[in-house]
Structure formats: C-alpha cells, structure tokens
Amino acid sequence: MEYAFFEGRIVPIEEAKISIKTNSFHYGTAVFEGIRAYWNEEHHQLYILFAREHYQRLLANCRAMFMELPYSVDDLVNITVELLRKNNIKHDVYIRPIAYFKDLALTPKLIGFTPEIAIYTYSFGRYLDTSKGIRVKTSSWIRNDDNSIPSRWKVAGAYVNSALAKTEAILAGYDEAIMLNQNGFVAEGSGENIFLVRGRKVVTPPCWDHILEGITRSAVIKLIKNELVLEVEERSISRSELYSADEVFLTGTAAEITPVVEIDNRKIGSGDIGPITRELQKIYFDAVRGNIERYKGWLTPVYES
C-alpha cells in the first residue's frame, strides 16, 4: 500500500484528496518543492538529497505567500523520513511536498485562509537524458519578471510560464527550452538552471536575471570550485554567447546535470558531452549516493544503520 502525508497525518494515498473547490487549485497559489532521494545498494541506504535546504526554501516561500505552516524544517524532514520508511522505498525516488490554502472559497487573495501541506512520493526516473545530452530551443516566451511573479519562488501558478516554453520546444522537435528575461539575457531552462563552459571558466546567470535560486545550482558551483578547481563567473549572458560555448549543461533536482549538445540547430562544442560536464556528472552522482564522505552533509539517511 502507498502512503502520503496529508493535512497532518500519514494516510493511504487514496485518502489524500482535495476538493475541486480548494482555493489554491483555482488560483495557482500552492508552493511546492521537488526533492530526490537516492538508493545506495552497497550501503543498503536511502539518502534524501538536501532535505533541510528544500524545506528551508519551502517555508521561506510560504511566508512570502502569507502561508504560515505549523511545521519547522526539522518537523518536515522527520515527516519525510517517516513517510519513506512507511512506504518501504528502496530505490531512487522523487518527493513532492506541496503547501496550499485548503479553504473552499473563490477569492484570489493570500490572507484569511488556512494553509496545509501534503507530501507524496513519485517514481520519477530520469527527467532528461543525462547520458547523451539534449537538444534545446530558445523560447519565444519570456521568463517571469521578479515584479510580476518571482521566479525565485516555486509557486504553482508561475509554472504556466515554464509549461508554455517547454511545450513550444517539444512541438518544435526539441527536448527542452531556454528562456530569456525581459532584458534579452539568458535566464534558465523551463525548470533548470544553466551553465556555460568557456575555456577553463564556467559561467552562469546571476540571481538578479530572474532565475530560481537553485539548490542543485549552488551545489554544482561548489563542486566546480572545489573538485574541478575552475573559476565560476556569475554574470548576464547574451543569447549569442550560448552558440560559442565549449559546453553547456542544465542543473536541477529533476534534471540533475544534463548536458546540452545542440541549441537552436547549432552544435555546442563537438556536439557531444564535453569533458568538464562528464567529469562533473561523475562527481555529482557519486556524491548524491553517499559515496564521497566529504559530501555526506548533503544527505539525510532514511534507514537506521
């Protein structure tokens, strides 16, 4: 039997249901996170990746949306561990916490409502092809402006912007979209941060260019600096600079580290996964599975030793 955490209790998944009258369902005001947990067969252990960091961001975003949940970061981490144990999960899994206003009311506002949270698990697999790289298209859809719907908040309604861009790319025969901001600079993918390799330097858009302040993005910057000993430059990137990059890759909880081998029908570098991206992938996947001791702090083990 599959279980979910729903409005204060762990219940069978069939009982975790909201009404069609639920306020956040109508107005896109739910706040969510995506968390991965990785199974290590040799350790016989399931490791949640960046559990605390994800719940810190979730609670911060909830507060920004006037959504005061009655849980601390520790509470939510412990609930997630309990849920994974209850489901007896011993494989890679995706975890979706989602906070929402549960009131059965039709008014587009953020005050005077009752917030709740649900957490469930999902066998996600690979979101994008990390093994051979993907083809991407620069989208005609512009990334949300911070004074419109902030991209740094993972709010459900904001992802209409991502859905439009992703769908446009798929219908045009690509795997993913790259979105520009209102100033014409590169922002991010539809659901991923973006990095360029130029020589021995790695470049990524800054937070003020209307991007999600990605947790995986921060981890990858640390790996590039500490493990590959390369400089990371955070600055605005013009669209044309994408085409002259030696390597391009996307990062995110779902995307992990996904190489980009073609943009707008132009090969990136040799048109294959670049050496820096490939080395970074290896280090990252070893770290998230608990095989690198110095990165064990990223992980929350689920099962007792």
Short mmCIF file of the C-alpha atoms (twelve columns), coordinates in Angstrom:
data_MODEL
# 
_entry.id   MODEL 
# 
loop_
_atom_site.group_PDB 
_atom_site.id 
_atom_site.type_symbol 
_atom_site.label_atom_id 
_atom_site.label_alt_id 
_atom_site.label_comp_id 
_atom_site.label_asym_id 
_atom_site.label_seq_id 
_atom_site.Cartn_x 
_atom_site.Cartn_y 
_atom_site.Cartn_z 
_atom_site.pdbx_PDB_model_num 
ATOM 1   C CA . MET A 1   0.000   0.000  0.000   1 
ATOM 2   C CA . GLU A 2   1.212   3.508  -0.834  1 
ATOM 3   C CA . TYR A 3   1.036   6.302  1.733   1 
ATOM 4   C CA . ALA A 4   1.165   10.107 1.695   1 
ATOM 5   C CA . PHE A 5   1.364   12.777 4.366   1 
ATOM 6   C CA . PHE A 6   -1.854  14.759 4.102   1 
ATOM 7   C CA . GLU A 7   -3.076  17.555 6.358   1 
ATOM 8   C CA . GLY A 8   -1.344  16.346 9.498   1 
ATOM 9   C CA . ARG A 9   -1.435  12.574 9.080   1 
ATOM 10  C CA . ILE A 10  0.179   9.786  7.088   1 
ATOM 11  C CA . VAL A 11  -2.707  8.167  5.238   1 
ATOM 12  C CA . PRO A 12  -3.229  5.738  2.336   1 
ATOM 13  C CA . ILE A 13  -2.719  7.658  -0.921  1 
ATOM 14  C CA . GLU A 14  -6.393  7.153  -1.835  1 
ATOM 15  C CA . GLU A 15  -7.394  9.291  1.161   1 
ATOM 16  C CA . ALA A 16  -5.088  12.187 0.258   1 
ATOM 17  C CA . LYS A 17  -7.588  14.171 -1.797  1 
ATOM 18  C CA . ILE A 18  -8.614  17.816 -2.020  1 
ATOM 19  C CA . SER A 19  -11.975 19.227 -3.085  1 
ATOM 20  C CA . ILE A 20  -12.484 20.791 -6.502  1 
ATOM 21  C CA . LYS A 21  -13.453 23.908 -4.515  1 
ATOM 22  C CA . THR A 22  -9.981  24.217 -2.937  1 
ATOM 23  C CA . ASN A 23  -8.798  27.828 -3.222  1 
ATOM 24  C CA . SER A 24  -5.186  27.180 -4.316  1 
ATOM 25  C CA . PHE A 25  -6.391  24.802 -7.040  1 
ATOM 26  C CA . HIS A 26  -8.231  27.696 -8.681  1 
ATOM 27  C CA . TYR A 27  -5.631  30.443 -8.326  1 
ATOM 28  C CA . GLY A 28  -2.270  28.643 -8.584  1 
ATOM 29  C CA . THR A 29  -1.130  29.776 -5.127  1 
ATOM 30  C CA . ALA A 30  0.314   26.436 -3.984  1 
ATOM 31  C CA . VAL A 31  4.004   26.409 -3.028  1 
ATOM 32  C CA . PHE A 32  5.966   23.266 -3.770  1 
ATOM 33  C CA . GLU A 33  9.375   21.622 -3.793  1 
ATOM 34  C CA . GLY A 34  10.936  18.722 -5.649  1 
ATOM 35  C CA . ILE A 35  13.320  16.544 -3.630  1 
ATOM 36  C CA . ARG A 36  15.235  13.466 -4.738  1 
ATOM 37  C CA . ALA A 37  16.288  10.509 -2.636  1 
ATOM 38  C CA . TYR A 38  18.911  8.084  -3.942  1 
ATOM 39  C CA . TRP A 39  19.203  4.404  -3.076  1 
ATOM 40  C CA . ASN A 40  22.689  3.007  -2.453  1 
ATOM 41  C CA . GLU A 41  22.542  -0.774 -2.713  1 
ATOM 42  C CA . GLU A 42  26.040  -1.251 -1.268  1 
ATOM 43  C CA . HIS A 43  25.195  0.832  1.818   1 
ATOM 44  C CA . HIS A 44  21.637  -0.562 1.864   1 
ATOM 45  C CA . GLN A 45  20.590  3.020  2.485   1 
ATOM 46  C CA . LEU A 46  18.248  5.626  1.012   1 
ATOM 47  C CA . TYR A 47  19.696  9.148  1.089   1 
ATOM 48  C CA . ILE A 48  17.483  12.245 0.840   1 
ATOM 49  C CA . LEU A 49  19.390  14.962 -1.003  1 
ATOM 50  C CA . PHE A 50  19.342  18.452 0.527   1 
ATOM 51  C CA . ALA A 51  16.252  17.734 2.637   1 
ATOM 52  C CA . ARG A 52  16.817  20.654 5.013   1 
ATOM 53  C CA . GLU A 53  17.674  23.100 2.218   1 
ATOM 54  C CA . HIS A 54  14.497  22.263 0.313   1 
ATOM 55  C CA . TYR A 55  12.282  22.674 3.348   1 
ATOM 56  C CA . GLN A 56  14.026  25.913 4.328   1 
ATOM 57  C CA . ARG A 57  13.196  27.274 0.875   1 
ATOM 58  C CA . LEU A 58  9.642   25.934 1.006   1 
ATOM 59  C CA . LEU A 59  8.930   27.628 4.336   1 
ATOM 60  C CA . ALA A 60  10.541  30.887 3.168   1 
ATOM 61  C CA . ASN A 61  8.410   30.869 0.010   1 
ATOM 62  C CA . CYS A 62  5.318   30.044 2.049   1 
ATOM 63  C CA . ARG A 63  5.934   33.035 4.306   1 
ATOM 64  C CA . ALA A 64  6.293   35.244 1.229   1 
ATOM 65  C CA . MET A 65  2.855   33.994 0.152   1 
ATOM 66  C CA . PHE A 66  1.342   34.707 3.626   1 
ATOM 67  C CA . MET A 67  1.173   30.952 4.207   1 
ATOM 68  C CA . GLU A 68  2.267   30.194 7.789   1 
ATOM 69  C CA . LEU A 69  2.576   26.430 8.171   1 
ATOM 70  C CA . PRO A 70  2.595   24.917 11.687  1 
ATOM 71  C CA . TYR A 71  5.801   22.963 10.985  1 
ATOM 72  C CA . SER A 72  9.522   23.598 11.375  1 
ATOM 73  C CA . VAL A 73  12.229  22.428 8.976   1 
ATOM 74  C CA . ASP A 74  13.054  19.594 11.386  1 
ATOM 75  C CA . ASP A 75  9.389   18.584 11.538  1 
ATOM 76  C CA . LEU A 76  9.147   18.335 7.748   1 
ATOM 77  C CA . VAL A 77  12.418  16.410 7.405   1 
ATOM 78  C CA . ASN A 78  11.292  13.937 10.081  1 
ATOM 79  C CA . ILE A 79  7.866   13.543 8.457   1 
ATOM 80  C CA . THR A 80  9.541   12.822 5.112   1 
ATOM 81  C CA . VAL A 81  11.837  10.210 6.643   1 
ATOM 82  C CA . GLU A 82  8.824   8.579  8.324   1 
ATOM 83  C CA . LEU A 83  6.880   8.600  5.055   1 
ATOM 84  C CA . LEU A 84  9.715   6.971  3.103   1 
ATOM 85  C CA . ARG A 85  10.040  4.286  5.771   1 
ATOM 86  C CA . LYS A 86  6.284   3.708  5.796   1 
ATOM 87  C CA . ASN A 87  6.381   3.204  2.018   1 
ATOM 88  C CA . ASN A 88  9.464   0.981  2.435   1 
ATOM 89  C CA . ILE A 89  11.172  2.692  -0.502  1 
ATOM 90  C CA . LYS A 90  14.450  1.098  -1.545  1 
ATOM 91  C CA . HIS A 91  15.025  2.674  -4.946  1 
ATOM 92  C CA . ASP A 92  15.599  6.167  -6.308  1 
ATOM 93  C CA . VAL A 93  12.527  8.286  -5.675  1 
ATOM 94  C CA . TYR A 94  11.208  11.819 -6.135  1 
ATOM 95  C CA . ILE A 95  9.455   13.553 -3.231  1 
ATOM 96  C CA . ARG A 96  6.845   16.263 -3.773  1 
ATOM 97  C CA . PRO A 97  5.852   18.476 -0.820  1 
ATOM 98  C CA . ILE A 98  3.107   20.957 -1.722  1 
ATOM 99  C CA . ALA A 99  1.616   23.623 0.546   1 
ATOM 100 C CA . TYR A 100 -1.727  25.191 -0.293  1 
ATOM 101 C CA . PHE A 101 -4.722  27.083 1.032   1 
ATOM 102 C CA . LYS A 102 -7.278  24.376 1.728   1 
ATOM 103 C CA . ASP A 103 -10.285 26.713 2.066   1 
ATOM 104 C CA . LEU A 104 -13.270 26.080 -0.182  1 
ATOM 105 C CA . ALA A 105 -13.511 29.698 -1.288  1 
ATOM 106 C CA . LEU A 106 -13.337 31.509 -4.612  1 
ATOM 107 C CA . THR A 107 -11.383 34.691 -3.925  1 
ATOM 108 C CA . PRO A 108 -7.905  35.414 -5.405  1 
ATOM 109 C CA . LYS A 109 -6.145  36.646 -2.265  1 
ATOM 110 C CA . LEU A 110 -3.460  35.392 0.131   1 
ATOM 111 C CA . ILE A 111 -4.844  36.366 3.532   1 
ATOM 112 C CA . GLY A 112 -7.603  34.990 5.706   1 
ATOM 113 C CA . PHE A 113 -7.104  31.413 4.511   1 
ATOM 114 C CA . THR A 114 -5.870  28.200 6.167   1 
ATOM 115 C CA . PRO A 115 -2.594  26.705 4.867   1 
ATOM 116 C CA . GLU A 116 -1.911  22.973 4.767   1 
ATOM 117 C CA . ILE A 117 0.755   20.697 3.335   1 
ATOM 118 C CA . ALA A 118 0.814   17.336 1.594   1 
ATOM 119 C CA . ILE A 119 3.869   15.196 0.813   1 
ATOM 120 C CA . TYR A 120 3.951   12.219 -1.521  1 
ATOM 121 C CA . THR A 121 6.493   10.163 -3.455  1 
ATOM 122 C CA . TYR A 122 6.808   9.530  -7.158  1 
ATOM 123 C CA . SER A 123 8.978   7.124  -9.180  1 
ATOM 124 C CA . PHE A 124 10.398  9.763  -11.464 1 
ATOM 125 C CA . GLY A 125 13.422  8.199  -13.178 1 
ATOM 126 C CA . ARG A 126 15.418  10.482 -15.476 1 
ATOM 127 C CA . TYR A 127 13.710  13.794 -16.224 1 
ATOM 128 C CA . LEU A 128 16.033  14.469 -19.173 1 
ATOM 129 C CA . ASP A 129 18.605  12.288 -20.921 1 
ATOM 130 C CA . THR A 130 21.772  12.787 -18.880 1 
ATOM 131 C CA . SER A 131 23.627  10.028 -20.746 1 
ATOM 132 C CA . LYS A 132 23.923  11.508 -24.233 1 
ATOM 133 C CA . GLY A 133 22.776  15.114 -23.958 1 
ATOM 134 C CA . ILE A 134 19.757  17.014 -25.215 1 
ATOM 135 C CA . ARG A 135 18.713  19.470 -27.927 1 
ATOM 136 C CA . VAL A 136 17.244  22.759 -26.734 1 
ATOM 137 C CA . LYS A 137 15.454  25.736 -28.278 1 
ATOM 138 C CA . THR A 138 15.500  29.370 -27.238 1 
ATOM 139 C CA . SER A 139 11.881  30.040 -26.345 1 
ATOM 140 C CA . SER A 140 9.720   32.855 -27.656 1 
ATOM 141 C CA . TRP A 141 8.212   33.008 -24.169 1 
ATOM 142 C CA . ILE A 142 9.958   35.418 -21.765 1 
ATOM 143 C CA . ARG A 143 10.858  34.351 -18.224 1 
ATOM 144 C CA . ASN A 144 8.666   35.813 -15.476 1 
ATOM 145 C CA . ASP A 145 9.839   39.189 -14.219 1 
ATOM 146 C CA . ASP A 146 10.536  39.469 -10.483 1 
ATOM 147 C CA . ASN A 147 7.930   42.246 -10.236 1 
ATOM 148 C CA . SER A 148 5.335   40.032 -11.902 1 
ATOM 149 C CA . ILE A 149 5.640   36.502 -10.492 1 
ATOM 150 C CA . PRO A 150 9.093   35.957 -8.916  1 
ATOM 151 C CA . SER A 151 10.962  33.038 -10.470 1 
ATOM 152 C CA . ARG A 152 12.824  32.516 -7.204  1 
ATOM 153 C CA . TRP A 153 9.581   31.315 -5.620  1 
ATOM 154 C CA . LYS A 154 8.355   27.824 -6.508  1 
ATOM 155 C CA . VAL A 155 4.705   28.847 -6.802  1 
ATOM 156 C CA . ALA A 156 2.423   26.632 -8.875  1 
ATOM 157 C CA . GLY A 157 0.877   29.401 -10.977 1 
ATOM 158 C CA . ALA A 158 4.291   30.643 -12.098 1 
ATOM 159 C CA . TYR A 159 4.884   27.365 -13.908 1 
ATOM 160 C CA . VAL A 160 2.380   28.209 -16.630 1 
ATOM 161 C CA . ASN A 161 5.332   30.222 -17.975 1 
ATOM 162 C CA . SER A 162 7.503   27.096 -17.942 1 
ATOM 163 C CA . ALA A 163 4.767   24.912 -19.431 1 
ATOM 164 C CA . LEU A 164 4.332   27.249 -22.395 1 
ATOM 165 C CA . ALA A 165 8.075   27.260 -23.108 1 
ATOM 166 C CA . LYS A 166 8.534   23.500 -22.652 1 
ATOM 167 C CA . THR A 167 5.543   22.696 -24.868 1 
ATOM 168 C CA . GLU A 168 6.750   25.054 -27.603 1 
ATOM 169 C CA . ALA A 169 10.144  23.318 -27.574 1 
ATOM 170 C CA . ILE A 170 8.697   19.797 -27.688 1 
ATOM 171 C CA . LEU A 171 6.325   20.650 -30.547 1 
ATOM 172 C CA . ALA A 172 9.290   22.042 -32.484 1 
ATOM 173 C CA . GLY A 173 11.174  18.748 -32.049 1 
ATOM 174 C CA . TYR A 174 13.463  19.734 -29.158 1 
ATOM 175 C CA . ASP A 175 13.869  18.278 -25.673 1 
ATOM 176 C CA . GLU A 176 13.860  21.474 -23.629 1 
ATOM 177 C CA . ALA A 177 13.611  25.258 -23.768 1 
ATOM 178 C CA . ILE A 178 15.974  28.039 -22.753 1 
ATOM 179 C CA . MET A 179 14.217  31.174 -21.584 1 
ATOM 180 C CA . LEU A 180 15.418  34.760 -21.847 1 
ATOM 181 C CA . ASN A 181 14.418  37.500 -19.428 1 
ATOM 182 C CA . GLN A 182 12.760  40.807 -20.316 1 
ATOM 183 C CA . ASN A 183 16.208  42.357 -20.934 1 
ATOM 184 C CA . GLY A 184 17.072  39.706 -23.509 1 
ATOM 185 C CA . PHE A 185 19.616  37.890 -21.325 1 
ATOM 186 C CA . VAL A 186 19.642  34.140 -20.729 1 
ATOM 187 C CA . ALA A 187 17.672  33.248 -17.598 1 
ATOM 188 C CA . GLU A 188 17.304  29.450 -17.339 1 
ATOM 189 C CA . GLY A 189 15.589  26.392 -18.767 1 
ATOM 190 C CA . SER A 190 11.890  25.769 -18.242 1 
ATOM 191 C CA . GLY A 191 12.755  24.044 -14.967 1 
ATOM 192 C CA . GLU A 192 16.560  24.112 -14.720 1 
ATOM 193 C CA . ASN A 193 19.467  26.471 -14.166 1 
ATOM 194 C CA . ILE A 194 22.021  26.805 -16.959 1 
ATOM 195 C CA . PHE A 195 25.843  26.811 -17.090 1 
ATOM 196 C CA . LEU A 196 28.268  27.541 -19.948 1 
ATOM 197 C CA . VAL A 197 31.881  26.393 -20.198 1 
ATOM 198 C CA . ARG A 198 34.265  28.759 -21.968 1 
ATOM 199 C CA . GLY A 199 37.853  27.556 -21.790 1 
ATOM 200 C CA . ARG A 200 38.699  26.980 -18.129 1 
ATOM 201 C CA . LYS A 201 35.889  29.198 -16.849 1 
ATOM 202 C CA . VAL A 202 32.277  28.267 -16.086 1 
ATOM 203 C CA . VAL A 203 29.626  30.977 -16.475 1 
ATOM 204 C CA . THR A 204 26.076  31.034 -15.093 1 
ATOM 205 C CA . PRO A 205 23.366  33.733 -14.932 1 
ATOM 206 C CA . PRO A 206 23.151  35.680 -11.652 1 
ATOM 207 C CA . CYS A 207 20.157  35.596 -9.340  1 
ATOM 208 C CA . TRP A 208 19.047  39.086 -10.448 1 
ATOM 209 C CA . ASP A 209 18.436  37.838 -14.003 1 
ATOM 210 C CA . HIS A 210 15.120  36.300 -12.850 1 
ATOM 211 C CA . ILE A 211 16.171  32.737 -12.116 1 
ATOM 212 C CA . LEU A 212 15.284  30.195 -9.473  1 
ATOM 213 C CA . GLU A 213 17.993  30.246 -6.821  1 
ATOM 214 C CA . GLY A 214 18.564  26.556 -7.384  1 
ATOM 215 C CA . ILE A 215 19.759  24.264 -4.610  1 
ATOM 216 C CA . THR A 216 21.428  21.993 -7.160  1 
ATOM 217 C CA . ARG A 217 22.892  25.111 -8.807  1 
ATOM 218 C CA . SER A 218 24.603  26.061 -5.529  1 
ATOM 219 C CA . ALA A 219 25.918  22.524 -5.048  1 
ATOM 220 C CA . VAL A 220 27.290  22.383 -8.591  1 
ATOM 221 C CA . ILE A 221 29.082  25.714 -8.132  1 
ATOM 222 C CA . LYS A 222 30.801  24.227 -5.060  1 
ATOM 223 C CA . LEU A 223 31.797  21.099 -6.992  1 
ATOM 224 C CA . ILE A 224 33.215  23.145 -9.860  1 
ATOM 225 C CA . LYS A 225 35.296  25.258 -7.492  1 
ATOM 226 C CA . ASN A 226 36.366  22.539 -5.063  1 
ATOM 227 C CA . GLU A 227 36.710  19.442 -7.241  1 
ATOM 228 C CA . LEU A 228 37.493  20.776 -10.728 1 
ATOM 229 C CA . VAL A 229 39.327  23.869 -9.414  1 
ATOM 230 C CA . LEU A 230 37.737  26.093 -12.042 1 
ATOM 231 C CA . GLU A 231 36.540  29.676 -11.787 1 
ATOM 232 C CA . VAL A 232 32.782  30.238 -11.729 1 
ATOM 233 C CA . GLU A 233 31.571  33.607 -13.015 1 
ATOM 234 C CA . GLU A 234 28.004  34.719 -12.269 1 
ATOM 235 C CA . ARG A 235 27.022  37.344 -14.843 1 
ATOM 236 C CA . SER A 236 24.466  38.151 -17.506 1 
ATOM 237 C CA . ILE A 237 24.718  36.021 -20.651 1 
ATOM 238 C CA . SER A 238 23.602  37.080 -24.138 1 
ATOM 239 C CA . ARG A 239 21.779  34.569 -26.324 1 
ATOM 240 C CA . SER A 240 24.554  34.569 -28.947 1 
ATOM 241 C CA . GLU A 241 27.078  33.529 -26.297 1 
ATOM 242 C CA . LEU A 242 25.294  30.191 -25.994 1 
ATOM 243 C CA . TYR A 243 26.329  29.298 -29.532 1 
ATOM 244 C CA . SER A 244 30.040  29.921 -28.950 1 
ATOM 245 C CA . ALA A 245 30.268  27.994 -25.659 1 
ATOM 246 C CA . ASP A 246 32.551  24.962 -25.435 1 
ATOM 247 C CA . GLU A 247 29.993  23.144 -23.293 1 
ATOM 248 C CA . VAL A 248 26.521  23.846 -21.906 1 
ATOM 249 C CA . PHE A 249 24.681  21.940 -19.200 1 
ATOM 250 C CA . LEU A 250 21.487  22.292 -17.163 1 
ATOM 251 C CA . THR A 251 21.119  21.600 -13.447 1 
ATOM 252 C CA . GLY A 252 18.203  20.954 -11.134 1 
ATOM 253 C CA . THR A 253 16.804  18.420 -8.696  1 
ATOM 254 C CA . ALA A 254 14.877  16.748 -11.516 1 
ATOM 255 C CA . ALA A 255 17.413  17.413 -14.296 1 
ATOM 256 C CA . GLU A 256 20.455  16.606 -12.109 1 
ATOM 257 C CA . ILE A 257 23.313  17.518 -14.503 1 
ATOM 258 C CA . THR A 258 22.044  17.331 -18.078 1 
ATOM 259 C CA . PRO A 259 24.429  18.048 -20.975 1 
ATOM 260 C CA . VAL A 260 23.177  20.241 -23.822 1 
ATOM 261 C CA . VAL A 261 24.686  19.215 -27.164 1 
ATOM 262 C CA . GLU A 262 22.657  21.438 -29.504 1 
ATOM 263 C CA . ILE A 263 20.944  24.830 -29.233 1 
ATOM 264 C CA . ASP A 264 18.748  26.265 -31.991 1 
ATOM 265 C CA . ASN A 265 20.130  23.754 -34.531 1 
ATOM 266 C CA . ARG A 266 23.732  24.678 -33.657 1 
ATOM 267 C CA . LYS A 267 26.105  22.096 -32.222 1 
ATOM 268 C CA . ILE A 268 27.673  23.018 -28.912 1 
ATOM 269 C CA . GLY A 269 31.397  22.276 -28.986 1 
ATOM 270 C CA . SER A 270 31.888  18.934 -30.687 1 
ATOM 271 C CA . GLY A 271 28.194  18.117 -30.448 1 
ATOM 272 C CA . ASP A 272 28.890  15.541 -27.732 1 
ATOM 273 C CA . ILE A 273 29.125  15.657 -23.935 1 
ATOM 274 C CA . GLY A 274 32.119  17.805 -23.021 1 
ATOM 275 C CA . PRO A 275 34.908  16.627 -20.675 1 
ATOM 276 C CA . ILE A 276 34.098  19.095 -17.882 1 
ATOM 277 C CA . THR A 277 30.391  18.205 -17.922 1 
ATOM 278 C CA . ARG A 278 31.185  14.486 -17.939 1 
ATOM 279 C CA . GLU A 279 33.603  14.759 -15.007 1 
ATOM 280 C CA . LEU A 280 31.146  16.906 -13.082 1 
ATOM 281 C CA . GLN A 281 28.380  14.355 -13.637 1 
ATOM 282 C CA . LYS A 282 30.517  11.563 -12.213 1 
ATOM 283 C CA . ILE A 283 31.408  13.523 -9.076  1 
ATOM 284 C CA . TYR A 284 27.806  14.638 -8.574  1 
ATOM 285 C CA . PHE A 285 26.274  11.170 -8.884  1 
ATOM 286 C CA . ASP A 286 28.895  9.710  -6.525  1 
ATOM 287 C CA . ALA A 287 28.164  12.465 -4.001  1 
ATOM 288 C CA . VAL A 288 24.359  12.121 -4.042  1 
ATOM 289 C CA . ARG A 289 24.577  8.361  -3.489  1 
ATOM 290 C CA . GLY A 290 26.739  8.794  -0.410  1 
ATOM 291 C CA . ASN A 291 29.969  7.567  -1.981  1 
ATOM 292 C CA . ILE A 292 32.007  10.699 -1.194  1 
ATOM 293 C CA . GLU A 293 32.478  11.175 2.521   1 
ATOM 294 C CA . ARG A 294 33.075  14.937 2.404   1 
ATOM 295 C CA . TYR A 295 29.624  15.465 0.880   1 
ATOM 296 C CA . LYS A 296 27.699  13.272 3.324   1 
ATOM 297 C CA . GLY A 297 26.433  16.502 4.894   1 
ATOM 298 C CA . TRP A 298 24.207  16.929 1.836   1 
ATOM 299 C CA . LEU A 299 22.358  13.745 2.712   1 
ATOM 300 C CA . THR A 300 19.765  12.574 5.201   1 
ATOM 301 C CA . PRO A 301 19.798  8.771  5.636   1 
ATOM 302 C CA . VAL A 302 16.348  7.214  5.904   1 
ATOM 303 C CA . TYR A 303 17.051  3.821  7.439   1 
ATOM 304 C CA . GLU A 304 18.894  3.218  10.690  1 
ATOM 305 C CA . SER A 305 22.329  1.634  10.359  1 
# 
